[in-house]
XYZ file of C-alpha atoms in Angstrom:
777
model
C -36.020 85.209 -62.325
C -36.930 86.046 -65.920
C -39.466 83.200 -66.114
C -41.165 84.412 -62.939
C -41.363 87.957 -64.308
C -42.966 86.714 -67.556
C -45.464 84.641 -65.673
C -46.349 87.567 -63.436
C -46.820 89.791 -66.477
C -49.090 87.248 -68.126
C -51.067 86.933 -64.965
C -51.529 90.707 -64.896
C -52.673 90.772 -68.553
C -55.063 87.966 -67.863
C -56.424 89.953 -65.001
C -56.843 93.005 -67.246
C -58.677 90.932 -69.862
C -60.944 89.539 -67.279
C -61.632 93.013 -66.038
C -62.323 94.151 -69.588
C -64.674 91.290 -70.164
C -66.396 91.969 -66.979
C -66.643 95.657 -67.800
C -68.196 94.784 -71.176
C -65.862 96.877 -73.219
C -64.332 93.949 -75.161
C -64.449 94.401 -79.003
C -63.198 92.387 -81.977
C -59.762 93.823 -82.717
C -57.842 90.695 -83.803
C -58.481 89.972 -87.459
C -58.036 86.344 -88.518
C -58.476 84.928 -85.071
C -59.463 82.530 -83.782
C -57.621 80.297 -86.193
C -55.643 77.057 -86.468
C -52.115 76.753 -87.894
C -49.349 74.146 -88.133
C -45.609 74.175 -87.502
C -42.980 71.534 -88.202
C -41.151 70.100 -85.288
C -37.606 71.144 -84.717
C -38.273 74.490 -86.344
C -35.642 77.016 -85.683
C -36.298 80.178 -83.743
C -38.049 82.905 -85.730
C -40.058 80.598 -88.006
C -43.375 82.256 -88.822
C -46.324 80.138 -87.696
C -49.315 82.439 -88.308
C -49.950 86.092 -89.368
C -52.848 88.291 -88.184
C -53.878 91.984 -88.103
C -55.138 94.306 -85.399
C -57.934 96.837 -86.146
C -58.305 99.888 -83.980
C -61.105 102.411 -83.534
C -61.073 105.534 -85.606
C -61.151 107.357 -82.313
C -57.804 105.823 -81.382
C -55.357 108.213 -82.830
C -52.359 106.611 -81.293
C -53.043 103.007 -82.306
C -52.491 100.072 -79.968
C -51.947 100.699 -76.328
C -51.007 97.078 -75.494
C -49.427 95.064 -78.256
C -50.825 91.646 -79.036
C -49.507 89.400 -76.344
C -49.703 85.698 -75.598
C -51.092 85.864 -72.120
C -51.527 82.119 -71.735
C -51.078 78.823 -73.534
C -52.409 75.388 -73.136
C -50.316 73.545 -72.361
C -48.125 76.251 -70.952
C -45.076 76.904 -73.145
C -42.681 79.605 -74.164
C -42.048 78.086 -77.560
C -43.993 80.888 -79.334
C -43.919 84.649 -79.394
C -45.585 87.555 -81.300
C -43.612 90.065 -83.255
C -44.736 93.073 -85.323
C -44.161 93.099 -89.025
C -45.552 96.710 -89.478
C -48.945 98.470 -90.038
C -50.692 96.647 -87.219
C -49.706 93.352 -88.805
C -48.294 90.738 -86.508
C -47.108 87.179 -86.727
C -46.614 84.300 -84.330
C -43.091 82.876 -84.521
C -41.176 80.064 -82.826
C -38.691 81.035 -80.083
C -36.639 77.873 -80.190
C -36.952 77.695 -76.392
C -37.756 74.951 -76.222
C -37.373 73.444 -79.683
C -40.562 71.767 -80.682
C -40.316 68.008 -80.641
C -43.134 66.002 -82.034
C -42.038 62.861 -80.257
C -41.649 64.247 -76.818
C -43.881 67.357 -76.599
C -47.653 67.964 -76.960
C -48.896 67.804 -80.507
C -51.066 70.996 -80.218
C -50.853 74.321 -78.342
C -53.733 76.811 -77.743
C -52.348 80.323 -77.522
C -54.547 83.016 -75.848
C -53.717 86.390 -77.526
C -54.705 89.717 -75.955
C -54.648 93.233 -77.445
C -55.864 96.745 -76.349
C -56.014 99.991 -78.278
C -55.595 103.461 -76.912
C -59.286 103.965 -76.365
C -59.356 101.114 -73.981
C -60.966 98.574 -76.228
C -59.595 95.030 -75.876
C -59.810 91.747 -77.673
C -58.897 88.178 -76.610
C -58.755 85.258 -79.111
C -57.221 81.863 -79.458
C -54.700 80.596 -81.967
C -54.375 76.783 -82.106
C -50.987 75.580 -83.360
C -50.547 71.950 -84.294
C -47.049 70.468 -84.390
C -46.397 68.268 -87.399
C -43.970 65.356 -87.432
C -40.651 65.447 -89.329
C -38.152 62.626 -90.062
C -35.227 63.490 -87.704
C -31.648 62.320 -87.552
C -30.780 59.544 -85.175
C -29.565 60.788 -81.823
C -26.584 59.431 -79.843
C -27.282 58.746 -76.267
C -25.157 58.520 -73.207
C -21.681 60.096 -73.156
C -21.545 60.245 -76.926
C -24.477 62.621 -76.935
C -22.557 65.284 -75.026
C -18.850 64.715 -75.607
C -16.159 62.860 -77.420
C -15.746 59.488 -75.819
C -12.186 58.571 -74.725
C -11.408 54.851 -74.776
C -8.160 53.414 -73.358
C -6.758 50.111 -74.517
C -3.664 48.524 -72.945
C -1.031 47.480 -75.399
C -0.670 43.753 -75.700
C -4.397 43.243 -75.099
C -5.860 40.677 -77.545
C -8.820 41.748 -79.834
C -11.896 42.418 -77.719
C -15.038 44.460 -77.345
C -13.952 47.908 -76.299
C -17.136 50.042 -76.338
C -20.923 49.945 -76.942
C -22.401 52.843 -78.977
C -25.911 53.825 -77.867
C -28.114 55.773 -80.373
C -31.876 56.186 -81.004
C -34.118 57.368 -83.837
C -36.866 59.822 -82.919
C -39.144 57.898 -85.183
C -38.009 54.608 -83.646
C -36.738 53.441 -86.971
C -34.087 50.754 -87.228
C -30.611 52.260 -87.255
C -27.315 51.206 -88.847
C -23.739 51.932 -87.610
C -20.596 52.516 -89.630
C -16.963 53.447 -88.849
C -14.543 55.702 -90.644
C -11.779 55.699 -91.607
C -11.943 52.184 -92.857
C -8.258 51.043 -92.587
C -8.117 51.001 -88.796
C -7.821 47.970 -86.560
C -11.377 48.410 -85.243
C -14.903 47.432 -86.393
C -18.393 48.362 -85.309
C -21.250 45.906 -85.400
C -24.863 46.745 -86.363
C -25.625 46.603 -82.686
C -23.202 49.486 -82.110
C -20.532 47.342 -80.431
C -16.995 48.436 -81.206
C -14.238 45.764 -81.288
C -10.468 45.945 -81.656
C -9.148 43.696 -84.354
C -5.472 43.310 -83.283
C -3.098 43.203 -80.338
C -1.508 46.646 -80.125
C 2.203 47.369 -79.587
C 2.707 50.811 -78.122
C 6.263 51.030 -79.375
C 5.286 50.166 -83.017
C 1.688 51.186 -83.497
C 0.072 54.643 -83.348
C -0.647 55.693 -79.811
C -4.057 57.171 -80.631
C -6.949 56.383 -83.038
C -9.892 58.694 -83.869
C -12.932 56.634 -84.898
C -15.880 58.446 -86.596
C -18.978 56.440 -85.653
C -21.995 57.179 -87.925
C -25.571 56.037 -87.166
C -28.102 56.143 -90.091
C -31.886 55.753 -90.177
C -33.764 54.077 -93.031
C -34.306 57.411 -94.773
C -30.618 58.016 -94.884
C -30.487 60.574 -92.161
C -27.389 60.075 -90.002
C -25.454 61.410 -87.073
C -21.708 61.106 -86.477
C -19.684 61.225 -83.278
C -16.004 60.661 -82.654
C -14.564 58.009 -80.392
C -10.938 58.597 -79.354
C -9.131 55.285 -78.728
C -5.826 55.679 -76.806
C -3.316 52.854 -76.644
C -1.915 52.716 -73.126
C 1.766 51.930 -72.792
C 2.671 49.164 -70.408
C 6.096 48.120 -69.131
C 6.722 45.285 -71.499
C 10.136 46.190 -72.960
C 13.629 45.835 -71.539
C 15.783 48.959 -71.313
C 18.929 48.905 -73.426
C 22.280 50.613 -73.055
C 23.058 53.431 -75.424
C 26.656 53.726 -74.219
C 28.748 51.564 -76.505
C 32.129 52.032 -74.801
C 33.123 49.095 -72.645
C 36.728 49.909 -71.676
C 37.849 52.901 -69.616
C 41.305 53.894 -68.446
C 42.061 56.029 -65.382
C 45.226 56.676 -63.357
C 45.440 55.404 -59.793
C 44.958 57.568 -56.719
C 42.021 59.515 -58.130
C 40.182 61.542 -55.540
C 36.696 60.382 -54.505
C 34.033 61.854 -56.740
C 36.119 61.663 -59.919
C 33.842 60.788 -62.865
C 34.978 57.661 -64.671
C 32.129 57.154 -67.159
C 28.600 58.286 -67.921
C 26.571 55.154 -68.525
C 23.335 55.848 -70.426
C 20.412 53.637 -71.354
C 16.926 53.925 -72.818
C 13.651 52.168 -72.252
C 11.543 51.531 -75.381
C 8.483 51.925 -73.195
C 9.413 55.542 -72.548
C 9.730 56.500 -76.226
C 11.008 60.067 -76.338
C 10.020 61.012 -72.817
C 12.787 61.101 -70.191
C 13.460 57.628 -69.003
C 13.029 56.803 -65.387
C 15.711 54.161 -65.168
C 17.647 52.905 -62.201
C 21.365 52.033 -62.417
C 23.344 49.787 -60.096
C 26.610 47.849 -59.918
C 25.956 44.166 -59.488
C 29.495 43.036 -58.805
C 30.923 43.779 -55.371
C 33.274 46.704 -55.698
C 34.843 49.059 -53.180
C 36.395 51.455 -55.634
C 33.420 52.730 -57.648
C 29.771 53.681 -57.305
C 27.126 54.630 -59.824
C 24.470 57.267 -59.465
C 21.197 55.302 -59.561
C 19.370 58.077 -61.400
C 21.941 59.438 -63.843
C 24.250 56.468 -64.408
C 27.375 58.531 -63.653
C 30.150 56.173 -62.523
C 32.436 57.738 -59.901
C 35.448 56.862 -57.767
C 34.471 56.227 -54.152
C 37.542 54.623 -52.596
C 41.300 54.896 -52.806
C 42.686 53.058 -55.819
C 46.251 52.007 -55.111
C 47.688 50.295 -58.145
C 50.742 49.279 -56.148
C 48.852 47.292 -53.511
C 47.275 43.884 -53.773
C 45.083 42.767 -55.493
C 45.459 45.574 -58.067
C 49.156 44.901 -58.264
C 48.356 41.518 -59.808
C 45.084 42.401 -61.553
C 45.017 46.056 -62.599
C 41.787 45.685 -64.621
C 38.537 46.059 -62.692
C 35.417 44.550 -64.280
C 32.016 45.837 -63.291
C 28.565 44.449 -64.089
C 26.293 47.466 -64.550
C 22.566 46.834 -64.349
C 19.787 49.124 -65.553
C 16.169 48.598 -64.486
C 13.002 50.374 -65.484
C 11.548 49.748 -62.078
C 13.391 49.275 -58.797
C 11.433 46.106 -58.189
C 9.638 43.722 -60.482
C 10.554 45.538 -63.691
C 12.652 44.713 -66.704
C 16.430 44.973 -66.575
C 19.519 44.700 -68.730
C 23.145 44.214 -67.769
C 26.457 45.047 -69.370
C 30.060 44.524 -68.367
C 32.565 47.355 -68.427
C 36.288 47.153 -67.678
C 38.277 49.917 -65.974
C 42.021 49.779 -66.538
C 44.048 51.303 -63.680
C 47.234 52.998 -64.865
C 50.231 53.240 -62.544
C 51.592 56.656 -61.616
C 54.784 57.561 -59.797
C 53.241 58.165 -56.399
C 55.649 56.321 -54.103
C 59.122 57.347 -53.040
C 61.833 54.753 -52.768
C 61.736 53.000 -49.407
C 64.924 51.744 -47.810
C 65.050 49.058 -45.176
C 67.200 49.682 -43.358
C 67.315 53.425 -43.850
C 69.956 53.930 -41.170
C 73.416 52.411 -41.376
C 76.122 52.235 -38.742
C 79.654 51.270 -39.612
C 82.987 51.217 -37.832
C 86.258 51.836 -39.583
C 89.704 51.948 -38.076
C 91.557 55.207 -38.260
C 94.184 55.338 -40.974
C 92.057 52.969 -43.092
C 93.395 52.893 -46.628
C 91.705 55.292 -49.056
C 89.393 53.578 -51.546
C 88.254 50.925 -49.118
C 84.628 49.778 -49.521
C 82.530 50.588 -46.452
C 78.795 50.083 -47.067
C 76.296 48.880 -49.633
C 73.274 51.195 -49.373
C 71.183 49.466 -52.001
C 68.536 48.044 -49.691
C 65.862 50.191 -51.320
C 62.865 49.484 -53.496
C 60.059 51.460 -55.092
C 56.684 49.729 -54.941
C 55.365 51.517 -58.030
C 54.386 48.781 -60.503
C 55.414 50.385 -63.744
C 59.123 49.970 -64.350
C 59.394 53.566 -65.526
C 58.165 54.660 -62.104
C 60.295 52.461 -59.874
C 63.800 53.438 -60.965
C 65.895 55.558 -58.603
C 69.396 56.935 -58.058
C 71.647 57.566 -55.056
C 72.745 61.193 -54.912
C 73.536 64.056 -52.584
C 76.103 62.594 -50.214
C 76.425 65.298 -47.561
C 77.341 65.869 -43.954
C 80.313 67.172 -42.024
C 83.384 65.365 -43.207
C 81.623 63.934 -46.269
C 84.712 64.786 -48.340
C 86.314 61.713 -46.786
C 83.685 59.465 -48.405
C 82.113 58.993 -51.845
C 79.541 56.948 -53.768
C 80.996 54.729 -56.460
C 78.077 55.582 -58.756
C 74.527 56.894 -58.585
C 73.203 53.419 -59.343
C 75.236 51.075 -57.169
C 74.803 52.747 -53.768
C 78.283 51.581 -52.697
C 79.998 53.896 -50.208
C 83.808 54.006 -50.183
C 86.407 55.942 -48.212
C 88.277 58.522 -50.248
C 90.785 59.675 -47.635
C 92.523 58.083 -44.693
C 91.411 59.578 -41.353
C 93.954 60.145 -38.590
C 92.218 61.018 -35.314
C 95.400 62.583 -33.944
C 95.493 65.017 -36.837
C 94.432 68.448 -35.537
C 92.056 68.784 -38.492
C 90.151 65.701 -37.320
C 90.660 66.055 -33.596
C 87.517 65.240 -31.660
C 85.546 63.810 -34.584
C 84.852 60.153 -33.919
C 81.459 59.734 -35.641
C 80.657 61.136 -39.074
C 76.940 61.715 -39.712
C 76.216 61.486 -43.434
C 73.062 61.569 -45.516
C 72.394 60.180 -48.976
C 69.285 60.986 -51.000
C 67.610 58.153 -52.889
C 65.412 59.742 -55.564
C 63.001 58.620 -58.285
C 64.159 59.099 -61.852
C 60.587 59.771 -63.007
C 58.684 62.912 -62.149
C 57.757 64.175 -59.649
C 61.066 62.762 -58.360
C 59.995 61.559 -54.956
C 62.885 60.959 -52.604
C 63.868 59.618 -49.213
C 66.907 60.003 -47.025
C 69.420 57.407 -45.917
C 71.270 58.182 -42.688
C 74.800 56.872 -42.246
C 76.828 56.977 -39.040
C 80.460 56.017 -39.505
C 82.440 55.665 -36.316
C 86.158 55.974 -36.737
C 87.563 53.398 -34.390
C 90.729 54.633 -32.656
C 93.891 52.613 -33.055
C 96.284 52.475 -30.107
C 99.394 53.845 -31.751
C 101.253 55.538 -28.906
C 102.713 54.485 -25.554
C 101.768 56.378 -22.430
C 104.413 58.951 -21.444
C 105.019 60.107 -17.864
C 105.294 63.832 -17.318
C 108.652 63.189 -15.536
C 111.227 60.508 -16.058
C 111.375 60.026 -12.301
C 109.604 61.348 -9.242
C 110.932 62.105 -5.738
C 108.697 62.618 -2.716
C 109.932 63.691 0.764
C 107.673 62.294 3.459
C 107.934 62.728 7.245
C 108.043 59.405 8.974
C 105.100 60.349 11.181
C 102.727 60.926 8.248
C 99.297 59.480 8.827
C 98.477 56.122 7.251
C 96.254 56.637 4.201
C 97.703 60.082 3.406
C 98.649 60.999 -0.136
C 102.355 61.695 -0.576
C 102.358 62.716 -4.252
C 100.985 62.100 -7.697
C 102.387 60.733 -10.929
C 100.902 61.633 -14.267
C 101.132 60.075 -17.703
C 99.590 61.064 -21.034
C 98.773 59.242 -24.244
C 98.917 60.958 -27.664
C 96.169 58.679 -28.988
C 92.759 60.309 -29.679
C 90.494 60.017 -27.931
C 92.778 60.006 -24.932
C 93.076 56.494 -23.629
C 92.104 55.660 -20.080
C 95.418 55.235 -18.288
C 95.680 53.038 -15.219
C 98.510 53.166 -12.748
C 100.053 50.399 -10.684
C 103.151 49.735 -8.578
C 105.031 46.904 -10.167
C 108.176 46.907 -7.981
C 109.489 48.305 -4.677
C 107.630 49.679 -1.712
C 108.133 46.762 0.673
C 110.072 46.176 3.870
C 110.884 43.246 6.101
C 107.650 43.717 8.011
C 105.312 44.898 5.224
C 105.012 43.651 1.662
C 103.283 46.795 0.385
C 103.764 50.057 2.207
C 102.521 52.188 -0.682
C 99.347 52.193 -2.823
C 98.668 54.113 -6.019
C 95.240 55.168 -7.284
C 94.720 53.264 -10.561
C 92.877 56.189 -12.185
C 94.408 59.332 -10.622
C 97.996 58.304 -9.926
C 97.911 59.409 -6.293
C 100.513 57.578 -4.155
C 99.328 56.892 -0.602
C 100.776 55.350 2.579
C 99.406 51.990 3.689
C 101.699 51.447 6.719
C 103.620 53.630 9.156
C 107.032 54.793 7.980
C 110.046 54.452 10.240
C 113.086 56.535 9.526
C 115.091 54.503 11.962
C 114.400 51.370 9.896
C 114.363 52.587 6.254
C 115.275 56.078 5.098
C 114.437 55.643 1.377
C 111.984 53.628 -0.725
C 112.328 53.244 -4.495
C 109.163 52.293 -6.383
C 108.589 51.336 -10.004
C 105.251 52.748 -11.206
C 103.603 51.526 -14.399
C 101.156 53.431 -16.631
C 99.021 51.333 -18.990
C 96.453 52.181 -21.688
C 95.276 48.557 -21.672
C 97.564 47.673 -24.552
C 100.794 49.557 -24.103
C 102.674 50.209 -20.880
C 105.532 52.362 -19.629
C 107.224 52.756 -16.227
C 108.732 55.498 -14.118
C 110.817 55.494 -10.940
C 109.440 57.021 -7.739
C 111.804 57.720 -4.823
C 110.252 58.240 -1.397
C 112.587 59.913 1.066
C 111.558 59.284 4.688
C 112.284 62.381 6.787
C 113.278 61.866 10.369
C 110.812 63.119 12.953
C 111.047 63.046 16.722
C 108.589 60.264 17.117
C 110.350 58.098 19.711
C 109.789 58.594 23.441
C 112.670 58.700 25.850
C 112.986 55.410 27.696
C 114.418 55.787 31.223
C 115.635 53.302 33.802
C 114.401 52.768 36.373
C 110.950 53.931 35.642
C 109.718 53.303 39.225
C 111.595 53.567 42.462
C 110.914 53.924 46.228
C 113.160 56.071 48.354
C 113.465 56.987 52.069
C 115.161 60.109 53.286
C 115.594 61.609 56.730
C 113.787 64.784 57.386
C 117.026 66.459 58.177
C 118.762 65.579 54.927
C 120.956 68.399 53.809
C 120.026 70.462 50.769
C 121.977 69.504 47.657
C 122.315 65.894 48.694
C 121.830 63.191 46.038
C 118.916 61.290 47.526
C 119.945 57.745 48.174
C 122.430 58.062 45.335
C 119.467 57.734 42.918
C 120.444 58.201 39.291
C 118.153 58.043 36.250
C 119.523 57.015 32.876
C 117.572 57.633 29.606
C 117.930 56.815 25.940
C 115.991 57.841 22.787
C 116.349 56.217 19.368
C 115.885 59.435 17.481
C 117.359 61.986 19.902
C 120.785 63.112 20.938
C 121.823 62.344 24.573
C 121.975 66.072 25.085
C 118.339 66.551 24.119
C 116.841 65.451 27.426
C 115.185 67.704 29.961
C 113.922 66.560 33.337
C 111.166 68.073 35.413
C 108.891 66.882 38.185
C 105.319 67.332 37.000
C 103.382 66.092 40.037
C 103.864 65.542 43.779
C 106.759 67.972 44.391
C 105.103 69.973 47.180
C 107.083 73.070 48.142
C 109.654 72.125 45.485
C 111.815 70.013 47.779
C 113.205 67.903 44.962
C 115.015 68.533 41.695
C 117.177 66.740 39.119
C 120.708 67.576 38.290
C 121.565 68.105 35.599
C 118.036 69.137 34.607
C 118.889 69.148 30.881
C 121.631 68.340 28.402
C 122.460 64.802 29.542
C 121.035 61.338 29.292
C 121.707 60.786 33.016
C 120.571 62.818 35.990
C 120.527 62.600 39.810
C 117.695 63.305 42.237
C 118.753 66.170 44.509
C 117.095 67.644 47.626
C 116.542 71.259 46.659
C 115.125 72.643 49.937
C 114.847 71.424 53.483
C 111.654 70.178 55.111
C 109.761 72.365 57.584
C 107.231 70.471 59.622
C 107.576 72.610 62.742
C 105.842 75.611 61.183
C 103.422 73.311 59.388
C 104.787 74.458 56.051
C 105.172 70.806 55.165
C 102.458 68.345 56.028
C 103.113 65.392 53.748
C 105.558 62.710 54.818
C 105.197 60.713 51.635
C 105.898 62.256 48.230
C 104.847 60.590 45.000
C 106.817 62.245 42.254
C 105.886 61.969 38.565
C 108.996 62.800 36.601
C 108.703 63.826 32.945
C 111.657 63.436 30.647
C 111.390 65.278 27.317
C 113.664 65.184 24.273
C 113.205 68.838 23.352
C 116.289 70.364 24.928
C 117.960 70.940 21.564
C 114.845 72.344 19.916
C 114.174 76.060 19.645
C 111.104 77.401 21.342
C 109.166 77.612 18.074
C 109.671 73.883 17.441
C 108.469 72.978 20.872
C 105.120 74.533 20.092
C 104.647 72.171 17.127
C 104.609 69.181 19.470
C 107.670 67.582 17.937
C 108.348 66.457 21.499
C 108.128 63.073 23.099
C 107.971 62.516 26.851
C 109.025 59.643 29.033
C 107.788 59.191 32.584
C 109.296 57.894 35.807
C 107.430 57.494 39.086
C 109.264 57.936 42.394
C 107.883 57.255 45.878
C 109.805 59.171 48.612
C 109.104 58.649 52.289
C 110.440 61.272 54.691
C 111.694 59.727 57.942
C 111.283 61.883 61.079
C 114.301 62.584 63.306
C 115.408 59.380 65.043
C 115.793 59.183 68.787
C 119.404 58.429 68.384
C 121.300 61.273 66.875
C 123.611 60.183 64.147
C 126.230 62.641 63.160
C 127.047 62.688 59.538
C 129.456 64.677 57.553
C 127.583 66.979 55.250
C 128.246 66.378 51.595
C 128.535 68.886 48.717
C 126.648 68.437 45.485
C 127.104 70.545 42.384
C 123.870 71.101 40.515
C 124.477 71.358 36.776
C 121.922 72.881 34.426
C 122.338 72.621 30.639
C 119.624 73.575 28.226
C 119.185 74.343 24.543
C 122.499 73.073 23.507
C 121.773 73.025 19.816
C 123.271 74.494 16.702
C 121.079 76.477 14.329
C 123.077 75.169 11.407
C 122.411 71.564 12.318
C 120.404 69.521 9.813
C 117.568 68.848 12.181
C 116.763 72.502 12.874
C 114.181 73.025 10.110
C 112.691 69.645 10.808
C 112.391 70.373 14.514
C 110.877 73.778 13.785
C 108.186 72.207 11.637
C 107.523 69.457 14.117
C 107.369 71.967 16.978
C 104.737 73.973 15.133
C 102.587 70.904 14.744
C 102.986 70.009 18.422
C 102.055 73.549 19.454
C 98.824 73.348 17.518
C 98.021 70.053 19.217
C 98.864 71.509 22.645
C 96.590 74.472 22.100
C 93.757 72.135 21.179
C 94.437 70.022 24.251
C 94.477 73.079 26.538
C 91.162 74.170 25.047
C 89.747 70.778 25.854
C 91.014 70.989 29.474
C 89.528 74.445 29.825
C 86.151 73.182 28.682
C 86.357 70.338 31.170
C 87.275 72.754 33.965
C 84.347 75.013 33.180
C 81.989 72.032 33.327
C 83.299 70.634 36.572
C 84.349 73.855 38.402
C 85.622 72.003 41.496
C 87.006 68.472 41.615
C 85.287 65.830 43.727
C 86.295 65.482 47.376
C 89.285 63.301 48.077
C 91.025 64.078 44.751
C 94.077 66.228 44.218
C 93.824 69.566 42.486
C 96.599 70.455 40.176
C 97.659 73.447 38.152
C 100.090 72.852 35.251
C 102.822 75.363 34.639
C 104.878 75.381 31.481
C 108.360 76.706 31.926
C 109.707 79.215 29.502
C 113.021 78.224 27.907
C 115.445 77.544 30.709
C 112.699 77.085 33.333
C 111.252 73.996 35.053
C 107.773 72.622 34.450
C 106.190 71.520 37.738
C 102.859 70.940 39.506
C 101.788 71.503 43.076
C 99.423 68.900 44.506
C 97.367 69.280 47.719
C 96.814 66.110 49.662
C 93.924 65.781 52.063
C 94.432 64.920 55.715
C 93.028 61.456 55.105
C 95.714 60.776 52.509
C 98.362 61.960 54.952
C 97.113 59.665 57.723
C 96.915 56.788 55.292
C 100.417 57.363 54.052
C 101.725 57.668 57.606
C 100.265 54.349 58.453
């Protein structure tokens, strides 16, 4: 912008001059111009080239209106300027922009100078300036002309040409090159070529050289520039370990991450700068790892000194490698050894850890029972694998002791009697023994001991009674229990006692009538008892605890019971009587005779249960005798149709309850015999036969018993049982009657009547007309 403004100003001045010339007002104001002057090339700014004066008109009171100005130059340049030195005296000086150069710029400049005073007079003249040559210093060219040249040489490179200096002399003179300082491993040829004179080692030689290259012309003028030669480090050295320690010692069972060692190394190539080295473990190892950047060796896996292979080889050797490049670089290796120390980290282990032992009761005190020393401690160091047996405890442990803390031998200190109330119920003693390390931290384990005191059979079973007596009715049901025997054993625990019958209990017909429960002692009936055959059984019962036995006597008294039926003769008979037979007559002289194995002859009662229509027949005596006659009790009446049947079928019941009280009859201690009689009534014959009426005395005897007799309580009990059975039977008949309501046609209907004491038991049967016709035929 400034150059354009100057040019515009010069153009304006030129225009003014031209106008002045054209106007004809131009006068000679510049004294000493036109003129010619010289200036040496390369002159600095402000060098005076030529001095001139300006004259003004006397009319111009204020002097110069426009100062002398270079309005144009040929060739155009800004290398000159005009400055005032006072009293209208001026001089042309160099500006230094550009610096005058004889070799590259025009040799002469024509400067057109313009001036105007205050009256308007102007003057325009030329100053010719010739540039004179001067012997200049040589000039560096290329990069060396503008900056310090940086040259890089790899270490280990053999001597070679490393740079070409380029310089020129303005006067084109022949130049010479030199290098300072002299004692450096470089040289410069006259051609400007710089060579290294040795193979550099970065680790031994200086890393940088400053070479002052001087170029000189024939007149001795010179120029100097600096060349900076830098030796470049290359990876040509192996790293080396700075850690001198090769053996390390750590205890086992260190937690992962524990620092074992800090392996350090250096690389000569890195000098004092932080090394970028890479660490690794070459040998296969599962216990340690190394940080590849820092070389810190740490624990990575569990180290158990007590397990194989460390148990045999406690020293772990590692090959540590350091590299200055992860691939293709230089490396060094070193071997370190880590010694694993044993610690007490395992409790004693016992196999077995549970013991079971049996000892008889009353075993002698001091007897050896068990050896507990089946323990071991896998810690390797002998100071860590020693242990003691202590702390015998458990209920009843005062009966046992350890011989010593070292041996582990268990002995009995007191005899144990299971029958002793202090020990009663204790068969198994549960004990514990602690096996504990001697070394800290005193790890321990427990041994469990179960000692069973084996009972000894010292005592015989003893029955609760010396003898037993059971009273059993002869009618007792087969399989019923008649009593129980009981025996005890003082041994503890109570022995299992079994019972058996070793003698007695047989008859002529049965080998074994009785059976005893082998575990409960219940005596039961296997066969029916018969008072009439055997009234007493004597048994020998044995109690056994599998080793010892004892016996007791059992007497079974068979109580008589009315269990035999009366047996009468004849038990069937057919009779014929005339219709006109007189009342009280013994019919056909018929007599019934009965006997009963378990009843008195006076115990019989006779009654007609069925077929005695209108009560025509009776027995005499009806009770109190083992013989009785059939008597006509009332006459027949066919004329009034009171009687319709001509044939009577009598069912006679003979009971043995005449001597029993009424209460005993209810218990069903009654047996009944039966006799069937068929009586045909013969109508009046055509021929009248006169007979002499006979006289029959009817005798009735009942309940001829004595309350003081021995059988009274027995009969009372038996009668109660029979009564219960009768009531059940009557209930059953009632249910049947309700279901049937009326009997089928052609069958007889009957109603049973039970006589009170002293009365007859009889039944009335109705016979259909068909039966009557049939019987008549």
